[in-house]
mmCIF file of C-alpha atoms in Angstrom:
data_model
loop_
_atom_site.group_PDB
_atom_site.id
_atom_site.type_symbol
_atom_site.label_atom_id
_atom_site.label_comp_id
_atom_site.label_asym_id
_atom_site.label_seq_id
_atom_site.Cartn_x
_atom_site.Cartn_y
_atom_site.Cartn_z
ATOM 1 C CA MET A 16 4.473 10.020 23.547
ATOM 2 C CA THR A 17 5.236 13.567 24.618
ATOM 3 C CA GLN A 18 4.098 16.773 23.014
ATOM 4 C CA ASN A 19 7.531 17.009 21.400
ATOM 5 C CA SER A 20 6.938 13.923 19.247
ATOM 6 C CA PRO A 21 7.911 14.372 15.585
ATOM 7 C CA ILE A 22 5.026 15.482 13.411
ATOM 8 C CA VAL A 23 3.547 12.875 11.045
ATOM 9 C CA SER A 24 1.793 13.657 7.768
ATOM 10 C CA VAL A 25 -0.954 11.194 6.828
ATOM 11 C CA TYR A 26 -2.153 11.339 3.230
ATOM 12 C CA ILE A 27 -5.584 10.079 2.149
ATOM 13 C CA PRO A 28 -6.565 9.944 -1.545
ATOM 14 C CA THR A 29 -10.333 9.790 -1.986
ATOM 15 C CA TYR A 30 -13.002 9.458 -4.626
ATOM 16 C CA ASN A 31 -16.772 9.413 -4.140
ATOM 17 C CA ARG A 32 -16.789 7.729 -0.715
ATOM 18 C CA SER A 33 -17.519 10.529 1.737
ATOM 19 C CA ASP A 34 -18.990 8.189 4.357
ATOM 20 C CA LEU A 35 -15.882 6.013 4.439
ATOM 21 C CA LEU A 36 -13.627 9.071 4.187
ATOM 22 C CA LYS A 37 -15.063 10.445 7.431
ATOM 23 C CA ARG A 38 -14.260 7.161 9.159
ATOM 24 C CA ALA A 39 -10.688 7.230 7.813
ATOM 25 C CA ILE A 40 -10.123 10.813 8.932
ATOM 26 C CA ASN A 41 -11.590 10.154 12.362
ATOM 27 C CA SER A 42 -9.259 7.177 12.808
ATOM 28 C CA VAL A 43 -6.301 9.559 12.370
ATOM 29 C CA LEU A 44 -7.802 12.236 14.619
ATOM 30 C CA GLU A 45 -8.242 9.583 17.313
ATOM 31 C CA GLN A 46 -4.571 8.569 17.305
ATOM 32 C CA THR A 47 -2.701 8.645 20.606
ATOM 33 C CA VAL A 48 -0.197 10.881 18.792
ATOM 34 C CA LYS A 49 -1.847 14.273 18.212
ATOM 35 C CA ASP A 50 0.934 16.156 16.422
ATOM 36 C CA VAL A 51 -0.353 15.106 13.027
ATOM 37 C CA GLU A 52 -1.468 16.715 9.783
ATOM 38 C CA ILE A 53 -3.973 15.011 7.494
ATOM 39 C CA ILE A 54 -3.794 15.675 3.756
ATOM 40 C CA VAL A 55 -6.873 14.688 1.739
ATOM 41 C CA VAL A 56 -6.738 14.752 -2.070
ATOM 42 C CA ASP A 57 -10.165 14.521 -3.670
ATOM 43 C CA ASP A 58 -10.119 13.143 -7.228
ATOM 44 C CA ASN A 59 -13.082 15.319 -8.320
ATOM 45 C CA SER A 60 -15.708 13.327 -6.388
ATOM 46 C CA PRO A 61 -19.303 13.915 -7.579
ATOM 47 C CA ASP A 62 -20.720 13.231 -4.098
ATOM 48 C CA ASP A 63 -20.770 15.511 -1.038
ATOM 49 C CA THR A 64 -17.047 15.153 -0.253
ATOM 50 C CA PRO A 65 -16.375 18.938 -0.595
ATOM 51 C CA GLN A 66 -19.133 19.733 1.909
ATOM 52 C CA VAL A 67 -17.934 17.040 4.306
ATOM 53 C CA MET A 68 -14.382 18.386 4.150
ATOM 54 C CA ALA A 69 -15.525 21.983 4.654
ATOM 55 C CA GLU A 70 -17.365 20.979 7.809
ATOM 56 C CA LEU A 71 -14.395 19.020 9.162
ATOM 57 C CA MET A 72 -11.829 21.722 8.361
ATOM 58 C CA ALA A 73 -13.910 24.262 10.277
ATOM 59 C CA ILE A 74 -13.297 22.108 13.364
ATOM 60 C CA TYR A 75 -9.875 20.576 12.776
ATOM 61 C CA PRO A 76 -7.112 22.949 11.604
ATOM 62 C CA GLN A 77 -4.716 20.038 11.001
ATOM 63 C CA LEU A 78 -6.692 19.062 7.890
ATOM 64 C CA LYS A 79 -5.476 20.031 4.408
ATOM 65 C CA TYR A 80 -7.748 19.544 1.406
ATOM 66 C CA PHE A 81 -6.934 19.487 -2.298
ATOM 67 C CA ARG A 82 -9.568 18.874 -4.972
ATOM 68 C CA ASN A 83 -8.727 18.024 -8.578
ATOM 69 C CA SER A 84 -10.662 19.757 -11.361
ATOM 70 C CA GLU A 85 -10.764 16.423 -13.183
ATOM 71 C CA ASN A 86 -10.092 12.772 -12.349
ATOM 72 C CA GLN A 87 -6.332 12.147 -12.141
ATOM 73 C CA GLY A 88 -5.992 8.713 -10.525
ATOM 74 C CA ALA A 89 -4.677 7.453 -7.194
ATOM 75 C CA CYS A 90 -0.955 7.820 -7.969
ATOM 76 C CA TYR A 91 -1.297 11.487 -8.906
ATOM 77 C CA ASN A 92 -3.286 12.112 -5.733
ATOM 78 C CA ARG A 93 -0.745 10.421 -3.473
ATOM 79 C CA ASN A 94 2.147 12.279 -5.080
ATOM 80 C CA LEU A 95 0.317 15.600 -4.703
ATOM 81 C CA ALA A 96 -0.287 14.904 -1.020
ATOM 82 C CA ILE A 97 3.314 13.906 -0.291
ATOM 83 C CA ARG A 98 4.643 17.006 -2.064
ATOM 84 C CA ASN A 99 2.482 19.146 0.221
ATOM 85 C CA ALA A 100 3.358 17.293 3.419
ATOM 86 C CA THR A 101 5.318 19.134 6.092
ATOM 87 C CA GLY A 102 5.865 16.398 8.642
ATOM 88 C CA ARG A 103 9.166 14.722 9.397
ATOM 89 C CA PHE A 104 7.440 11.403 8.729
ATOM 90 C CA VAL A 105 4.791 10.441 6.189
ATOM 91 C CA THR A 106 2.440 7.506 5.854
ATOM 92 C CA GLY A 107 -0.721 6.801 3.896
ATOM 93 C CA LEU A 108 -4.274 5.635 4.427
ATOM 94 C CA ASP A 109 -6.780 4.554 1.785
ATOM 95 C CA ASP A 110 -10.158 6.209 2.229
ATOM 96 C CA ASP A 111 -11.968 2.891 2.732
ATOM 97 C CA ASP A 112 -9.546 1.651 5.415
ATOM 98 C CA TYR A 113 -8.799 2.938 8.898
ATOM 99 C CA PHE A 114 -6.141 3.085 11.608
ATOM 100 C CA LEU A 115 -6.312 1.617 15.072
ATOM 101 C CA PRO A 116 -5.586 4.304 17.707
ATOM 102 C CA ASN A 117 -2.001 3.210 18.453
ATOM 103 C CA ARG A 118 -0.705 3.018 14.878
ATOM 104 C CA LEU A 119 1.358 6.201 14.698
ATOM 105 C CA GLU A 120 2.678 5.864 18.242
ATOM 106 C CA SER A 121 3.764 2.301 17.457
ATOM 107 C CA PHE A 122 5.705 3.453 14.402
ATOM 108 C CA LEU A 123 7.353 6.371 16.180
ATOM 109 C CA THR A 124 8.420 4.135 19.045
ATOM 110 C CA ALA A 125 9.752 1.449 16.679
ATOM 111 C CA TRP A 126 11.680 4.050 14.679
ATOM 112 C CA GLU A 127 13.895 4.778 17.669
ATOM 113 C CA THR A 128 15.108 1.161 17.873
ATOM 114 C CA LYS A 129 14.890 0.001 14.261
ATOM 115 C CA SER A 130 17.712 -1.792 12.488
ATOM 116 C CA PRO A 131 20.322 0.518 10.892
ATOM 117 C CA ASN A 132 19.501 -1.137 7.556
ATOM 118 C CA ALA A 133 15.783 -0.317 7.819
ATOM 119 C CA ILE A 134 14.794 2.672 5.710
ATOM 120 C CA ALA A 135 11.035 2.372 6.294
ATOM 121 C CA LEU A 136 8.606 0.540 8.554
ATOM 122 C CA PHE A 137 5.440 -1.460 7.945
ATOM 123 C CA ASP A 138 3.268 -3.768 10.021
ATOM 124 C CA ASN A 139 0.986 -6.762 9.870
ATOM 125 C CA VAL A 140 -2.551 -6.228 8.648
ATOM 126 C CA LYS A 141 -6.067 -7.120 9.626
ATOM 127 C CA ILE A 142 -8.581 -7.701 6.839
ATOM 128 C CA LYS A 143 -12.206 -6.921 7.604
ATOM 129 C CA LYS A 144 -14.217 -9.340 5.460
ATOM 130 C CA SER A 145 -17.557 -8.606 7.109
ATOM 131 C CA GLU A 146 -18.900 -6.971 10.232
ATOM 132 C CA HIS A 147 -18.014 -10.018 12.322
ATOM 133 C CA ASP A 148 -15.204 -11.610 10.284
ATOM 134 C CA MET A 149 -11.673 -10.264 10.740
ATOM 135 C CA GLU A 150 -8.596 -12.032 9.345
ATOM 136 C CA SER A 151 -5.080 -11.366 10.672
ATOM 137 C CA LEU A 152 -2.111 -11.688 8.312
ATOM 138 C CA SER A 153 1.431 -11.939 9.642
ATOM 139 C CA CYS A 154 4.289 -10.724 7.453
ATOM 140 C CA PRO A 155 8.074 -11.272 7.477
ATOM 141 C CA LYS A 156 10.226 -9.329 9.935
ATOM 142 C CA SER A 157 11.974 -7.518 7.087
ATOM 143 C CA VAL A 158 11.598 -7.189 3.322
ATOM 144 C CA ASP A 159 14.299 -6.393 0.761
ATOM 145 C CA PHE A 160 14.200 -5.928 -3.019
ATOM 146 C CA ASP A 161 14.376 -9.655 -3.789
ATOM 147 C CA CYS A 162 11.526 -10.360 -1.363
ATOM 148 C CA LEU A 163 9.310 -7.798 -3.103
ATOM 149 C CA CYS A 164 9.762 -9.592 -6.415
ATOM 150 C CA LEU A 165 8.368 -12.714 -4.802
ATOM 151 C CA ARG A 166 5.470 -11.093 -2.944
ATOM 152 C CA ASN A 167 4.471 -7.647 -1.685
ATOM 153 C CA ASP A 168 4.505 -8.466 2.015
ATOM 154 C CA VAL A 169 4.870 -4.764 2.801
ATOM 155 C CA GLY A 170 1.297 -4.119 1.681
ATOM 156 C CA ASN A 171 -0.016 -0.755 0.559
ATOM 157 C CA GLN A 172 1.459 1.573 3.213
ATOM 158 C CA ILE A 173 4.845 2.344 4.739
ATOM 159 C CA PHE A 174 6.003 4.728 7.462
ATOM 160 C CA ALA A 175 9.134 6.685 6.569
ATOM 161 C CA GLU A 176 10.844 10.041 6.775
ATOM 162 C CA ARG A 177 9.494 12.508 4.240
ATOM 163 C CA SER A 178 13.015 13.042 2.897
ATOM 164 C CA LEU A 179 12.823 9.525 1.442
ATOM 165 C CA PHE A 180 10.360 10.803 -1.172
ATOM 166 C CA SER A 181 12.651 13.098 -3.122
ATOM 167 C CA ASP A 182 14.607 13.190 -6.375
ATOM 168 C CA GLY A 183 11.899 11.448 -8.379
ATOM 169 C CA VAL A 184 11.061 8.799 -5.769
ATOM 170 C CA GLU A 185 7.272 8.805 -6.083
ATOM 171 C CA TYR A 186 4.330 6.750 -7.290
ATOM 172 C CA ASP A 187 4.624 5.968 -11.000
ATOM 173 C CA GLU A 188 1.538 7.468 -12.644
ATOM 174 C CA LYS A 189 1.959 5.297 -15.743
ATOM 175 C CA LEU A 190 1.056 2.114 -13.851
ATOM 176 C CA LYS A 191 -2.518 0.807 -13.701
ATOM 177 C CA SER A 192 -1.751 -1.698 -10.918
ATOM 178 C CA TRP A 193 1.092 -2.562 -8.523
ATOM 179 C CA GLN A 194 1.773 1.134 -7.909
ATOM 180 C CA ASP A 195 2.646 0.485 -4.260
ATOM 181 C CA LEU A 196 4.848 -2.498 -5.085
ATOM 182 C CA GLU A 197 6.787 -0.560 -7.730
ATOM 183 C CA LEU A 198 7.389 2.388 -5.398
ATOM 184 C CA TRP A 199 8.756 0.077 -2.696
ATOM 185 C CA MET A 200 11.028 -1.502 -5.326
ATOM 186 C CA HIS A 201 12.137 1.946 -6.481
ATOM 187 C CA ILE A 202 12.987 3.033 -2.940
ATOM 188 C CA LEU A 203 15.052 -0.078 -2.295
ATOM 189 C CA SER A 204 16.746 0.090 -5.690
ATOM 190 C CA VAL A 205 18.110 3.583 -4.966
ATOM 191 C CA ASN A 206 18.953 2.718 -1.355
ATOM 192 C CA LYS A 207 21.212 -0.289 -1.766
ATOM 193 C CA ASN A 208 21.437 -2.910 0.978
ATOM 194 C CA LYS A 209 18.453 -1.392 2.799
ATOM 195 C CA CYS A 210 15.178 -3.014 3.815
ATOM 196 C CA PHE A 211 11.710 -2.341 5.183
ATOM 197 C CA GLN A 212 11.206 -3.529 8.759
ATOM 198 C CA ASN A 213 8.019 -4.980 10.219
ATOM 199 C CA ILE A 214 7.042 -3.600 13.646
ATOM 200 C CA GLU A 215 5.042 -6.830 14.090
ATOM 201 C CA LYS A 216 1.805 -5.261 15.275
ATOM 202 C CA TYR A 217 -1.712 -5.026 13.852
ATOM 203 C CA THR A 218 -2.677 -1.371 13.544
ATOM 204 C CA TYR A 219 -4.235 -1.057 10.041
ATOM 205 C CA ILE A 220 -7.674 -2.352 9.064
ATOM 206 C CA PHE A 221 -7.934 -3.277 5.391
ATOM 207 C CA ASP A 222 -11.697 -3.142 4.820
ATOM 208 C CA LYS A 223 -13.224 -5.433 2.211
ATOM 209 C CA SER A 224 -16.669 -5.484 3.820
ATOM 210 C CA HIS A 225 -18.118 -2.360 2.182
ATOM 211 C CA PRO A 226 -20.039 -2.360 -1.147
ATOM 212 C CA HIS A 227 -17.692 0.081 -2.895
ATOM 213 C CA GLU A 228 -15.082 -1.175 -5.336
ATOM 214 C CA ARG A 229 -11.553 -1.128 -3.938
ATOM 215 C CA ILE A 230 -8.813 0.765 -5.775
ATOM 216 C CA SER A 231 -6.819 -2.470 -5.937
ATOM 217 C CA SER A 232 -9.589 -4.434 -7.697
ATOM 218 C CA VAL A 233 -7.920 -5.152 -11.041
ATOM 219 C CA ASN A 234 -7.617 -8.166 -13.315
ATOM 220 C CA VAL A 235 -4.621 -10.329 -14.145
ATOM 221 C CA ASP A 236 -4.054 -8.614 -17.508
ATOM 222 C CA LYS A 237 -3.286 -5.346 -15.732
ATOM 223 C CA HIS A 238 -0.837 -7.127 -13.462
ATOM 224 C CA LEU A 239 0.904 -8.706 -16.433
ATOM 225 C CA ASN A 240 1.135 -5.301 -18.124
ATOM 226 C CA SER A 241 2.620 -3.931 -14.906
ATOM 227 C CA PHE A 242 5.053 -6.858 -14.810
ATOM 228 C CA ASN A 243 6.364 -5.990 -18.276
ATOM 229 C CA TYR A 244 6.668 -2.304 -17.375
ATOM 230 C CA ILE A 245 8.451 -2.943 -14.058
ATOM 231 C CA LYS A 246 10.710 -5.572 -15.624
ATOM 232 C CA ALA A 247 11.974 -2.985 -18.105
ATOM 233 C CA LYS A 248 12.133 -0.081 -15.625
ATOM 234 C CA HIS A 249 14.194 -2.014 -13.091
ATOM 235 C CA ALA A 250 16.118 -4.126 -15.623
ATOM 236 C CA LEU A 251 14.967 -7.356 -13.974
ATOM 237 C CA ASN A 252 16.365 -10.639 -15.203
ATOM 238 C CA GLY A 253 16.871 -14.160 -13.993
ATOM 239 C CA LYS A 254 15.369 -15.160 -10.673
ATOM 240 C CA ASN A 255 13.649 -11.858 -9.847
ATOM 241 C CA GLU A 256 12.067 -11.613 -13.294
ATOM 242 C CA TYR A 257 10.457 -15.025 -12.911
ATOM 243 C CA ARG A 258 9.464 -14.346 -9.319
ATOM 244 C CA LEU A 259 7.638 -11.181 -10.315
ATOM 245 C CA LYS A 260 5.971 -12.907 -13.252
ATOM 246 C CA CYS A 261 4.676 -15.659 -10.969
ATOM 247 C CA GLN A 262 3.409 -13.003 -8.600
ATOM 248 C CA ALA A 263 1.394 -11.532 -11.467
ATOM 249 C CA TYR A 264 -0.051 -14.924 -12.331
ATOM 250 C CA GLY A 265 -0.917 -15.628 -8.723
ATOM 251 C CA TYR A 266 -3.733 -13.088 -8.709
ATOM 252 C CA ASN A 267 -5.879 -15.260 -10.984
ATOM 253 C CA ALA A 268 -4.721 -18.745 -11.853
ATOM 254 C CA ARG A 269 -7.779 -19.376 -14.037
ATOM 255 C CA SER A 270 -6.702 -16.732 -16.534
ATOM 256 C CA ILE A 271 -3.552 -18.432 -17.798
ATOM 257 C CA ASN A 272 -2.280 -21.718 -19.147
ATOM 258 C CA PRO A 273 -1.528 -23.878 -16.048
ATOM 259 C CA ILE A 274 1.500 -25.461 -17.722
ATOM 260 C CA THR A 275 3.016 -22.008 -18.284
ATOM 261 C CA LEU A 276 2.221 -21.174 -14.673
ATOM 262 C CA LEU A 277 4.081 -24.181 -13.288
ATOM 263 C CA VAL A 278 7.043 -23.798 -15.646
ATOM 264 C CA ASP A 279 7.511 -20.167 -14.594
ATOM 265 C CA ALA A 280 7.128 -21.135 -10.946
ATOM 266 C CA CYS A 281 9.936 -23.658 -11.266
ATOM 267 C CA LYS A 282 12.119 -21.163 -13.117
ATOM 268 C CA SER A 283 11.788 -18.791 -10.169
ATOM 269 C CA GLN A 284 13.958 -21.279 -8.240
ATOM 270 C CA SER A 285 11.837 -20.707 -5.158
ATOM 271 C CA LEU A 286 10.166 -23.565 -3.291
ATOM 272 C CA TYR A 287 7.594 -21.072 -2.011
ATOM 273 C CA VAL A 288 6.590 -20.081 -5.553
ATOM 274 C CA VAL A 289 6.472 -23.692 -6.772
ATOM 275 C CA LEU A 290 4.183 -24.713 -3.907
ATOM 276 C CA ARG A 291 2.037 -21.614 -4.201
ATOM 277 C CA MET A 292 1.511 -21.956 -7.948
ATOM 278 C CA SER A 293 0.898 -25.700 -7.630
ATOM 279 C CA LYS A 294 -1.782 -24.929 -5.050
ATOM 280 C CA TYR A 295 -3.501 -22.565 -7.492
ATOM 281 C CA TYR A 296 -3.325 -25.168 -10.242
ATOM 282 C CA LEU A 297 -4.866 -27.919 -8.094
ATOM 283 C CA LYS A 298 -7.516 -25.608 -6.651
ATOM 284 C CA ASN A 299 -8.696 -24.316 -10.008
ATOM 285 C CA ASN A 300 -8.558 -27.537 -11.986
ATOM 286 C CA LYS A 301 -10.456 -29.998 -9.784
ATOM 287 C CA GLY A 302 -12.410 -32.506 -11.809
ATOM 288 C CA MET A 303 -10.582 -31.736 -15.040
#
């Protein structure tokens, strides 16, 4: 990439994980693309995050830091960061994850040749389960609204022009789970016949190896509450309603009646859902 590459804004919400935050920030600073701003929103962390940020900002002028006076939640923090972004493009990073050095360059390169129907980009993901155990997950080449109802193959981050996040297109602060999924659905619902395109690389490390609780660690009841909220917000019915409901159940098959699970899977009219839910049923009911 040349020095004239479009600027990218990377937003990082954080809470009480200064050690992991430093790793996340460094992974952005070490990108092959240097024309980047990093926006950190601190949700009133009680640890040394303010001191860590003060030290880093004294060295790196591309850092922006916002600190809440009280805990506001991840959605509020992400929205605050995006509203204060100045880059042509924006993308996110959770404070306990990190980028590989070629992530932003890969997205910028792919943007130049993406499909005309693609309104945002995403990629495959690597999951760090332990220091020596890394799992690679491949995702579909493109994802539309119907696909999201079946499964969030996009994951928790997209790469898109900042102008996409306007006119109320933002994270829904009423949701306790599935905030990323609902935002992707919202974007595709207001941009008809568009999709998210996979650049088919592995440039994001989703870290499950650390002892801290992940933001996404929630139970099935929260997912079912989110299902009901999203169903009403997006007026889902028929196939997509059942697909999304099965997706909620899929997080914890032990928590529901297995007969209900399989009936809803069949109603989704998707062989994938039927097989997936059947797998959960068999796995969790051995010896019964």
